[in-house]
Structures are given as structure tokens and as C-alpha cells.
Short mmCIF file of C-alpha atoms and ligand atoms in Angstrom, two decimals:
data_model
loop_
_atom_site.label_atom_id
_atom_site.label_comp_id
_atom_site.label_asym_id
_atom_site.label_seq_id
_atom_site.Cartn_x
_atom_site.Cartn_y
_atom_site.Cartn_z
CA UNK A 1017 22.41 60.76 -50.87
CA UNK A 1018 24.07 57.96 -52.82
CA UNK A 1019 25.60 56.32 -49.77
CA UNK A 1020 25.80 52.54 -50.00
CA UNK A 1021 23.99 50.51 -47.38
CA UNK A 1022 23.08 46.91 -46.71
CA UNK A 1023 19.82 46.60 -44.78
CA UNK A 1024 18.10 43.54 -43.30
CA UNK A 1025 14.32 43.86 -43.64
CA UNK A 1026 11.73 41.94 -41.61
CA UNK A 1027 7.97 41.84 -42.30
CA UNK A 1028 5.21 40.09 -40.33
CA UNK A 1029 2.25 42.48 -40.53
CA UNK A 1030 -0.31 40.03 -41.91
CA UNK A 1031 0.02 36.47 -43.22
CA UNK A 1032 3.50 36.52 -44.75
CA UNK A 1033 6.63 35.90 -42.70
CA UNK A 1034 9.37 37.61 -44.68
CA UNK A 1035 13.01 38.65 -44.47
CA UNK A 1036 15.31 40.19 -47.07
CA UNK A 1037 18.69 41.80 -47.57
CA UNK A 1038 18.73 44.86 -49.84
CA UNK A 1039 21.65 47.02 -50.89
CA UNK A 1040 21.30 50.80 -51.19
CA UNK A 1041 17.51 50.61 -51.39
CA UNK A 1042 17.67 49.28 -54.96
CA UNK A 1043 19.34 45.90 -55.19
CA UNK A 1044 17.62 42.81 -53.75
CA UNK A 1045 20.34 40.43 -52.53
CA UNK A 1046 18.00 37.93 -50.89
CA UNK A 1047 14.24 37.88 -50.43
CA UNK A 1048 12.36 35.19 -48.55
CA UNK A 1049 8.57 35.05 -48.13
CA UNK A 1050 6.89 32.24 -46.21
CA UNK A 1051 3.21 32.67 -47.06
CA UNK A 1052 0.49 31.30 -44.80
CA UNK A 1053 -2.18 31.86 -47.45
CA UNK A 1054 -2.90 28.16 -47.93
CA UNK A 1055 -3.46 27.74 -44.23
CA UNK A 1056 -5.86 30.67 -44.02
CA UNK A 1057 -7.68 29.62 -47.19
CA UNK A 1058 -9.71 27.11 -45.19
CA UNK A 1059 -11.09 29.98 -43.06
CA UNK A 1060 -11.76 32.14 -46.15
CA UNK A 1061 -9.49 34.89 -44.80
CA UNK A 1062 -6.69 35.62 -42.37
CA UNK A 1063 -7.24 34.11 -38.91
CA UNK A 1064 -5.20 36.46 -36.65
CA UNK A 1065 -4.40 33.98 -33.85
CA UNK A 1066 -3.21 31.38 -36.34
CA UNK A 1067 -1.15 34.03 -38.18
CA UNK A 1068 0.80 35.09 -35.10
CA UNK A 1069 1.46 31.50 -34.03
CA UNK A 1070 2.86 30.61 -37.45
CA UNK A 1071 4.98 33.79 -37.49
CA UNK A 1072 6.55 32.66 -34.19
CA UNK A 1073 7.42 29.27 -35.66
CA UNK A 1074 8.70 30.67 -38.95
CA UNK A 1075 10.45 33.95 -38.22
CA UNK A 1076 13.78 32.58 -37.03
CA UNK A 1077 14.47 30.22 -39.96
CA UNK A 1078 13.26 32.84 -42.47
CA UNK A 1079 15.62 35.52 -41.15
CA UNK A 1080 18.51 33.05 -40.90
CA UNK A 1081 17.89 31.89 -44.47
CA UNK A 1082 17.70 35.45 -45.83
CA UNK A 1083 21.13 36.20 -44.33
CA UNK A 1084 22.52 32.88 -45.49
CA UNK A 1085 21.29 33.34 -49.08
CA UNK A 1086 22.87 36.80 -49.08
CA UNK A 1087 26.13 35.22 -47.83
CA UNK A 1088 26.38 37.77 -45.02
CA UNK A 1089 26.32 37.81 -41.25
CA UNK A 1090 24.95 40.64 -39.14
CA UNK A 1091 28.45 42.14 -39.10
CA UNK A 1092 27.98 43.05 -42.78
CA UNK A 1093 24.59 44.71 -42.19
CA UNK A 1094 24.15 48.44 -41.49
CA UNK A 1095 20.68 48.42 -39.92
CA UNK A 1096 17.62 46.27 -39.24
CA UNK A 1097 14.36 47.61 -40.67
CA UNK A 1098 11.11 46.06 -39.49
CA UNK A 1099 7.42 46.69 -40.11
CA UNK A 1100 6.03 48.54 -37.09
CA UNK A 1101 2.52 48.97 -38.56
CA UNK A 1102 -0.14 49.08 -39.81
CA UNK A 1103 -1.17 45.45 -39.50
CA UNK A 1104 -2.38 42.76 -37.10
CA UNK A 1105 -1.12 43.52 -33.59
CA UNK A 1106 -0.27 39.91 -32.74
CA UNK A 1107 1.61 39.46 -36.01
CA UNK A 1108 3.50 42.76 -35.91
CA UNK A 1109 5.01 42.05 -32.47
CA UNK A 1110 6.61 38.82 -33.69
CA UNK A 1111 8.71 40.59 -36.35
CA UNK A 1112 9.32 43.56 -34.08
CA UNK A 1113 10.59 41.34 -31.24
CA UNK A 1114 12.83 39.44 -33.62
CA UNK A 1115 14.30 42.72 -34.91
CA UNK A 1116 14.75 44.07 -31.38
CA UNK A 1117 16.53 40.89 -30.30
CA UNK A 1118 18.90 41.05 -33.26
CA UNK A 1119 19.54 44.76 -32.72
CA UNK A 1120 20.25 44.20 -29.04
CA UNK A 1121 22.62 41.32 -29.73
CA UNK A 1122 24.48 43.01 -32.59
CA UNK A 1123 24.35 46.65 -31.60
CA UNK A 1124 22.87 47.50 -35.02
CA UNK A 1125 20.37 50.34 -35.38
CA UNK A 1126 16.68 49.38 -35.28
CA UNK A 1127 14.33 51.11 -37.74
CA UNK A 1128 10.58 50.60 -37.27
CA UNK A 1129 8.95 51.42 -40.61
CA UNK A 1130 5.48 51.97 -42.06
CA UNK A 1131 4.22 49.08 -44.21
CA UNK A 1132 2.26 51.35 -46.59
CA UNK A 1133 5.25 53.59 -47.13
CA UNK A 1134 7.32 50.47 -47.83
CA UNK A 1135 4.85 49.39 -50.54
CA UNK A 1136 5.62 52.69 -52.33
CA UNK A 1137 9.36 51.98 -52.06
CA UNK A 1138 8.88 48.54 -53.64
CA UNK A 1139 8.76 50.46 -56.93
CA UNK A 1140 12.39 51.56 -56.33
CA UNK A 1141 13.53 47.95 -56.53
CA UNK A 1142 13.67 47.88 -60.31
CA UNK A 1143 17.36 48.41 -60.85
CA UNK A 1144 17.35 49.15 -64.54
CA UNK A 1145 14.95 52.09 -64.17
CA UNK A 1146 16.29 55.52 -63.20
CA UNK A 1147 15.34 56.81 -59.75
CA UNK A 1148 11.87 58.38 -60.03
CA UNK A 1149 11.49 62.14 -60.07
CA UNK A 1150 9.18 64.06 -57.74
CA UNK A 1151 6.38 64.86 -57.39
CA UNK A 1152 5.06 61.33 -57.71
CA UNK A 1153 1.48 60.18 -57.54
CA UNK A 1154 1.26 56.93 -55.62
CA UNK A 1155 -1.68 54.53 -55.59
CA UNK A 1156 -1.47 51.95 -52.80
CA UNK A 1157 -3.92 49.10 -53.32
CA UNK A 1158 -3.64 46.29 -50.78
CA UNK A 1159 -5.81 44.01 -48.69
CA UNK A 1160 -6.26 46.66 -46.01
CA UNK A 1161 -5.74 49.98 -47.81
CA UNK A 1162 -6.59 51.95 -50.92
CA UNK A 1163 -4.87 55.32 -50.84
CA UNK A 1164 -3.84 58.06 -53.23
CA UNK A 1165 -0.63 59.64 -52.01
CA UNK A 1166 1.26 62.62 -53.36
CA UNK A 1167 4.96 62.07 -52.78
CA UNK A 1168 6.72 65.42 -52.86
CA UNK A 1169 10.23 64.17 -52.01
CA UNK A 1170 11.98 61.23 -50.36
CA UNK A 1171 9.93 60.31 -47.25
CA UNK A 1172 7.51 63.24 -47.83
CA UNK A 1173 3.83 62.52 -48.34
CA UNK A 1174 0.46 64.11 -48.60
CA UNK A 1175 -2.54 61.80 -48.39
CA UNK A 1176 -5.03 62.91 -51.03
CA UNK A 1177 -7.71 60.32 -50.42
CA UNK A 1178 -8.47 56.79 -49.28
CA UNK A 1179 -11.25 54.27 -49.28
CA UNK A 1180 -14.21 55.15 -47.11
CA UNK A 1181 -15.11 51.48 -46.59
CA UNK A 1182 -13.62 48.33 -48.13
CA UNK A 1183 -10.08 48.35 -49.52
CA UNK A 1184 -9.69 47.24 -53.14
CA UNK A 1185 -8.04 43.95 -52.12
CA UNK A 1186 -10.70 43.38 -49.49
CA UNK A 1187 -13.37 43.82 -52.18
CA UNK A 1188 -11.60 41.23 -54.35
CA UNK A 1189 -11.43 38.85 -51.37
CA UNK A 1190 -15.09 39.33 -50.39
CA UNK A 1191 -16.43 39.03 -53.94
CA UNK A 1192 -14.31 35.92 -54.49
CA UNK A 1193 -16.03 34.43 -51.45
CA UNK A 1194 -19.46 35.29 -52.86
CA UNK A 1195 -18.49 33.48 -56.05
CA UNK A 1196 -17.15 30.45 -54.21
CA UNK A 1197 -13.53 31.17 -55.23
CA UNK A 1198 -10.55 30.50 -53.00
CA UNK A 1199 -8.69 32.92 -50.71
CA UNK A 1200 -6.79 35.10 -51.56
CA UNK A 1201 -9.51 36.35 -53.82
CA UNK A 1202 -7.51 38.70 -56.06
CA UNK A 1203 -5.61 36.09 -58.06
CA UNK A 1204 -8.71 33.83 -58.12
CA UNK A 1205 -10.88 36.60 -59.58
CA UNK A 1206 -8.22 37.56 -62.11
CA UNK A 1207 -8.03 33.95 -63.32
CA UNK A 1208 -11.81 33.47 -63.41
CA UNK A 1209 -12.23 36.77 -65.27
CA UNK A 1210 -9.97 35.65 -68.10
CA UNK A 1211 -12.83 33.60 -69.53
CA UNK A 1212 -15.51 36.18 -68.80
CA UNK A 1213 -17.21 39.11 -70.50
CA UNK A 1214 -16.53 42.32 -68.58
CA UNK A 1215 -19.58 43.99 -70.10
CA UNK A 1216 -21.96 41.19 -69.04
CA UNK A 1217 -23.06 43.03 -65.88
CA UNK A 1218 -23.04 46.78 -65.41
CA UNK A 1219 -21.91 47.19 -61.80
CA UNK A 1220 -21.81 50.64 -60.17
CA UNK A 1221 -18.68 52.81 -60.12
CA UNK A 1222 -18.38 55.07 -57.05
CA UNK A 1223 -16.58 58.12 -58.44
CA UNK A 1224 -17.11 60.29 -55.33
CA UNK A 1225 -16.63 63.37 -57.51
CA UNK A 1226 -14.78 66.28 -55.93
CA UNK A 1227 -12.76 64.02 -53.62
CA UNK A 1228 -9.83 61.65 -54.07
CA UNK A 1229 -11.59 59.03 -51.97
CA UNK A 1230 -12.80 55.58 -52.98
CA UNK A 1231 -15.68 53.31 -52.00
CA UNK A 1232 -16.06 49.64 -52.91
CA UNK A 1233 -18.77 48.39 -50.58
CA UNK A 1234 -21.61 49.38 -52.95
CA UNK A 1235 -19.96 47.41 -55.73
CA UNK A 1236 -19.61 44.38 -53.47
CA UNK A 1237 -23.30 44.63 -52.54
CA UNK A 1238 -24.25 44.90 -56.21
CA UNK A 1239 -22.38 41.66 -56.93
CA UNK A 1240 -24.12 40.01 -53.97
CA UNK A 1241 -27.51 41.13 -55.31
CA UNK A 1242 -26.69 39.75 -58.74
CA UNK A 1243 -25.55 36.41 -57.28
CA UNK A 1244 -28.85 36.15 -55.39
CA UNK A 1245 -30.86 37.16 -58.45
CA UNK A 1246 -29.13 34.45 -60.48
CA UNK A 1247 -29.64 31.83 -57.78
CA UNK A 1248 -32.67 32.69 -55.64
CA UNK A 1249 -32.74 29.20 -54.19
CA UNK A 1250 -29.45 29.72 -52.31
CA UNK A 1251 -30.27 33.13 -50.89
CA UNK A 1252 -29.42 32.03 -47.36
CA UNK A 1253 -26.10 30.45 -48.30
CA UNK A 1254 -24.45 32.50 -51.01
CA UNK A 1255 -21.02 31.34 -49.88
CA UNK A 1256 -21.62 28.06 -51.65
CA UNK A 1257 -22.74 29.15 -55.09
CA UNK A 1258 -24.30 26.39 -57.12
CA UNK A 1259 -23.71 25.35 -60.70
CA UNK A 1260 -25.01 27.68 -63.37
CA UNK A 1261 -23.71 30.86 -61.74
CA UNK A 1262 -21.90 32.87 -64.46
CA UNK A 1263 -18.76 33.16 -62.34
CA UNK A 1264 -16.44 34.24 -65.14
CA UNK A 1265 -18.77 37.05 -66.30
CA UNK A 1266 -19.41 38.21 -62.73
CA UNK A 1267 -15.68 38.19 -61.93
CA UNK A 1268 -14.79 40.03 -65.15
CA UNK A 1269 -17.53 42.65 -64.69
CA UNK A 1270 -16.56 43.23 -61.04
CA UNK A 1271 -12.86 43.48 -61.87
CA UNK A 1272 -13.58 45.94 -64.70
CA UNK A 1273 -15.52 48.20 -62.32
CA UNK A 1274 -12.67 48.26 -59.78
CA UNK A 1275 -10.05 48.92 -62.45
CA UNK A 1276 -12.03 51.71 -64.12
CA UNK A 1277 -12.29 53.68 -60.88
CA UNK A 1278 -8.69 53.02 -59.76
CA UNK A 1279 -7.26 54.05 -63.11
CA UNK A 1280 -9.64 57.00 -63.64
CA UNK A 1281 -9.00 58.58 -60.24
CA UNK A 1282 -5.25 57.96 -60.38
CA UNK A 1283 -4.95 59.64 -63.78
CA UNK A 1284 -7.07 62.60 -62.69
CA UNK A 1285 -4.97 63.07 -59.55
CA UNK A 1286 -1.70 62.79 -61.48
CA UNK A 1287 -2.91 65.56 -63.81
CA UNK A 1288 -4.26 67.75 -61.00
CA UNK A 1289 -1.02 67.56 -59.00
CA UNK A 1290 1.29 67.67 -62.04
CA UNK A 1291 3.00 64.41 -61.13
CA UNK A 1292 6.12 63.39 -63.05
CA UNK A 1293 5.35 59.70 -62.64
CA UNK A 1294 2.76 57.32 -61.21
CA UNK A 1295 3.58 54.57 -58.73
CA UNK A 1296 1.18 51.66 -58.23
CA UNK A 1297 1.94 49.32 -55.34
CA UNK A 1298 0.39 46.84 -52.92
CA UNK A 1299 -1.01 43.36 -53.47
CA UNK A 1300 -3.68 44.43 -55.98
CA UNK A 1301 -0.98 45.95 -58.20
CA UNK A 1302 -0.19 42.32 -59.12
CA UNK A 1303 -3.46 42.33 -61.08
CA UNK A 1304 -2.48 42.08 -64.75
CA UNK A 1305 -5.49 43.87 -66.29
CA UNK A 1306 -5.00 46.70 -63.77
CA UNK A 1307 -1.31 47.01 -64.66
CA UNK A 1308 -2.13 47.02 -68.36
CA UNK A 1309 -4.95 49.56 -68.01
CA UNK A 1310 -2.72 51.90 -65.97
CA UNK A 1311 0.00 51.85 -68.60
CA UNK A 1312 -2.39 52.04 -71.59
CA UNK A 1313 -4.41 54.94 -70.24
CA UNK A 1314 -1.62 56.99 -68.75
CA UNK A 1315 0.08 60.07 -70.19
CA UNK A 1316 2.66 59.63 -67.42
CA UNK A 1317 5.35 57.01 -66.92
CA UNK A 1318 3.89 54.28 -64.67
CA UNK A 1319 6.02 52.26 -62.25
CA UNK A 1320 4.74 49.02 -60.82
CA UNK A 1321 6.91 46.59 -58.86
CA UNK A 1322 7.75 43.21 -60.37
CA UNK A 1323 5.04 40.69 -59.46
CA UNK A 1324 6.99 39.07 -56.63
CA UNK A 1325 7.29 42.44 -54.87
CA UNK A 1326 3.61 43.47 -55.19
CA UNK A 1327 2.31 41.36 -52.34
CA UNK A 1328 3.83 41.57 -48.87
CA UNK A 1329 7.59 41.09 -48.71
CA UNK A 1330 10.57 42.29 -46.69
CA UNK A 1331 12.62 43.64 -49.60
CA UNK A 1332 10.36 46.69 -49.66
CA UNK A 1333 10.84 47.09 -45.88
CA UNK A 1334 14.62 47.06 -46.36
CA UNK A 1335 14.35 49.44 -49.36
CA UNK A 1336 12.51 51.98 -47.23
CA UNK A 1337 14.95 51.22 -44.39
CA UNK A 1338 17.76 52.53 -46.62
CA UNK A 1339 16.16 55.97 -46.90
CA UNK A 1340 15.16 56.08 -43.24
CA UNK A 1341 18.69 55.10 -42.24
CA UNK A 1342 20.20 57.84 -44.40
CA UNK A 1343 17.71 60.33 -42.94
CA UNK A 1344 19.11 59.52 -39.49
CA UNK A 1345 16.27 57.48 -38.04
CA UNK A 1346 17.38 55.35 -35.08
CA UNK A 1347 14.65 53.81 -32.91
CA UNK A 1348 14.79 52.86 -29.25
CA UNK A 1349 14.55 49.15 -28.50
CA UNK A 1350 11.25 49.62 -26.65
CA UNK A 1351 9.16 50.93 -29.57
CA UNK A 1352 5.65 49.48 -29.76
CA UNK A 1353 3.82 48.01 -32.73
CA UNK A 1354 1.40 50.49 -34.33
CA UNK A 1355 -1.52 48.39 -35.70
CA UNK A 1356 -3.16 51.60 -36.98
CA UNK A 1357 -0.61 53.94 -38.52
CA UNK A 1358 -1.69 56.26 -41.34
CA UNK A 1359 1.06 57.10 -43.81
CA UNK A 1360 0.24 60.78 -43.80
CA UNK A 1361 -2.43 63.06 -42.39
O1 KG4 B 413 -0.19 44.06 -50.02
P1 KG4 B 413 -0.79 42.75 -49.66
O2 KG4 B 413 0.01 41.49 -49.92
O3 KG4 B 413 -1.18 42.70 -48.15
C1 KG4 B 413 -1.67 43.81 -47.46
O4 KG4 B 413 -0.84 44.68 -47.09
O5 KG4 B 413 -2.91 43.88 -47.33
O6 KG4 B 413 -2.19 42.66 -50.43
C2 KG4 B 413 -3.00 41.53 -50.35
C3 KG4 B 413 -4.23 41.77 -51.22
C4 KG4 B 413 -5.29 40.69 -51.07
O7 KG4 B 413 -6.54 41.32 -50.86
C5 KG4 B 413 -5.25 39.96 -52.41
O8 KG4 B 413 -6.51 39.42 -52.80
C6 KG4 B 413 -4.81 41.08 -53.34
O9 KG4 B 413 -3.84 41.78 -52.60
N1 KG4 B 413 -4.21 40.57 -54.57
C7 KG4 B 413 -4.76 40.77 -55.81
C8 KG4 B 413 -3.95 40.04 -56.72
N2 KG4 B 413 -2.93 39.45 -56.02
C9 KG4 B 413 -3.12 39.78 -54.71
N3 KG4 B 413 -5.85 41.44 -56.19
C10 KG4 B 413 -6.15 41.44 -57.51
N4 KG4 B 413 -5.45 40.76 -58.43
C11 KG4 B 413 -4.35 40.06 -58.11
N5 KG4 B 413 -3.65 39.40 -59.03
ZN1 ZN B 414 0.90 44.97 -47.80
#
């Protein structure tokens, strides 16, 4: 299983146009991410039509640059891995069509891969750590998903639970909006919370005892109620909070509630399933207090990707592509995008 590979990865599932070259699923040779976040910030979230149009304009130079920075041509690549889903349909097809075109022209194998699965494999891209041992307990926390996954072997998963409503990242984004902070909300809340008291407001924690599921919509509503209670005069327009709103305390108290549940349920699941290690991945895993709490409160080794690989990137797509390639996956050139594609049943 130690065969050497060099995989080109392509990612366009949401608002990042990304390409990367990765060797043997571990070594990032080049990694380019063209983020559209600034563009979408003015809409307060991702505007799908704008996202796909920008992907079309950006994909070719990004892929060309990733190859150029790696000092390789397609002749030195073993396979092209591309995000097939889940994600925005109009965005996914841009990366998929680019990958199909390159595969057709070069004769290289095409590998359509699952974006959530790739987030888990982003934790493999830390070269100085030994390869993790199974079973692993994976927490995926992104803008669209919050899932607890038991990984029993390479490419083998059991989904233990998921959010019943908002994803963790979505909750960060929505609460940031309530507080008048910029999109993407996660980093904005983390920064605001640094000057806040996390015990200032006691927001609810949805433990959903007896399940491995999550729920964040009640927490979001509790923050909304508190914002309105603090500023009754702007009840109709909470998206433009006025002066005097204790933004730092609200952000810190909200963030503490999210972290407590994420860490508590992850630790309980790791114990219940006798995991050897914990993986935390996805955009929200960039959250520093979450990373620290996971490590501090864990009896298990915890792996989180380096910050630049937490949010969407193509290195993780290529890392997963390595394992899929070795497992013999070869996709036909007419595969469709899969906007809804659960990682495991
Ligand atoms: O994985 P990702 O880049 O895209 C999806 O696959 O969804 O995750 C994006 C999400 C956004 O909701 C963003 O607010 C959140 O990750 N995020 C963070 C932080 N950085 C990004 N949330 C909390 N703290 C952060 N530092
Ligand atoms: Zn993602």
C-alpha cells in the first residue's frame, strides 16, 4: 500500500476554486486556492450563480498554476481527482468538466471523489506524523456538514450521527450575521470572541442524549432572542445591530456553546467506539479555541489539519485521490456531479 503516486486535485464545490499536486497522499507539492469569499461577503453568504461564474473564469489559470508551481506537466501525473459532491451543482460541474477535459486530452484516469471524505484525508497531510491507526473517530465540521464518522479502515466509514438542522459552520455564519459581523462568520466570531466573556450568556446546549446527532438551530435562535432583548428598538432589522450590543460577549458565549457540544460528543463517541485517534476536519476545525479544547480534553491523540488545509482546498482532494487510485477506482468520463452525496449510510 506504500506505492508512490502524484495526483492532481481539483476542487470547486463551493466558493473556492482550487487545484493542487500531492505525492503519495501525504506530501503537498503545490496547493492553490482562489477564494471568492470577499466577493460573496457583500451578499452575506455564497451566491451560487456568482460562484459558478467565477469558477469558470478562474479554474483554468488555477490548475495551470498548480502544475507550474509543482514543476510538472500532466505527463508526470498519475491521475486527476476532482470533487464530485456534495456541493453547489453549478460550481461542481465547473471543476468536473475541467477534470474530464484534462483526462480526455491526456488519457489519465479520472477519479470523482467525495468532498467530506476528502476533509478527513486532509489530516493525512501532516508529513511528520505517523499514519493514523484505525479505528478513527472523525468529526467533520464545515459550512454544510457536521458529522461524526467512525473510520474502520482506509476508505471505510460508518456514519454515527450528523446535524439535524444547521451545520456548525452555518451556525457561525448565521450568528455572525445577527451580530453584524462579516462573512465568513467563523473567523469573524473567533476574533470578536477573543475580547469577550464566554460565561456572559448561558446559551442552550443540545446534547440529544442517546444519539450521535447534533442540533444548532436552537442555539442560533437563542442568540437572536438575546440580540433582540438587548436592542428592542431594532427588532425588525437585527441584521444591522446598533452600538451598545455586547458583540464580544455574545460571540464568546455562542462559540463556547458550540465547542462544548462538539468536544463533548466527539470524546464520548471516541470512548464508545474505542477509537485509537480523533480526526477533526472541515472549515470550523480552523477555530483555535475548538482545536485547543479538543486537545486539552482528549484522552486520545487528536489530529487536526494545518490551518491552510482546514477550509476548502484541493490538496485534500488529491490526498484522497491517492487512496482511491490505489484501490482501483477509475471513473467514466460521463460521471455526473452529485450535489447531495452522503459519506456513508
Ligand atoms: O470546509 P469549508 O471551507 O467549506 C465547506 O465545505 O462548507 O467550511 C467553511 C465554514 C464556514 O461556515 C466558515 O464560517 C467556517 O468554516 N470557518 C470557521 C473558521 N474558519 C472557517 N468557523 C469557526 N472558526 C473559524 N476560525
Ligand atoms: Zn469543505
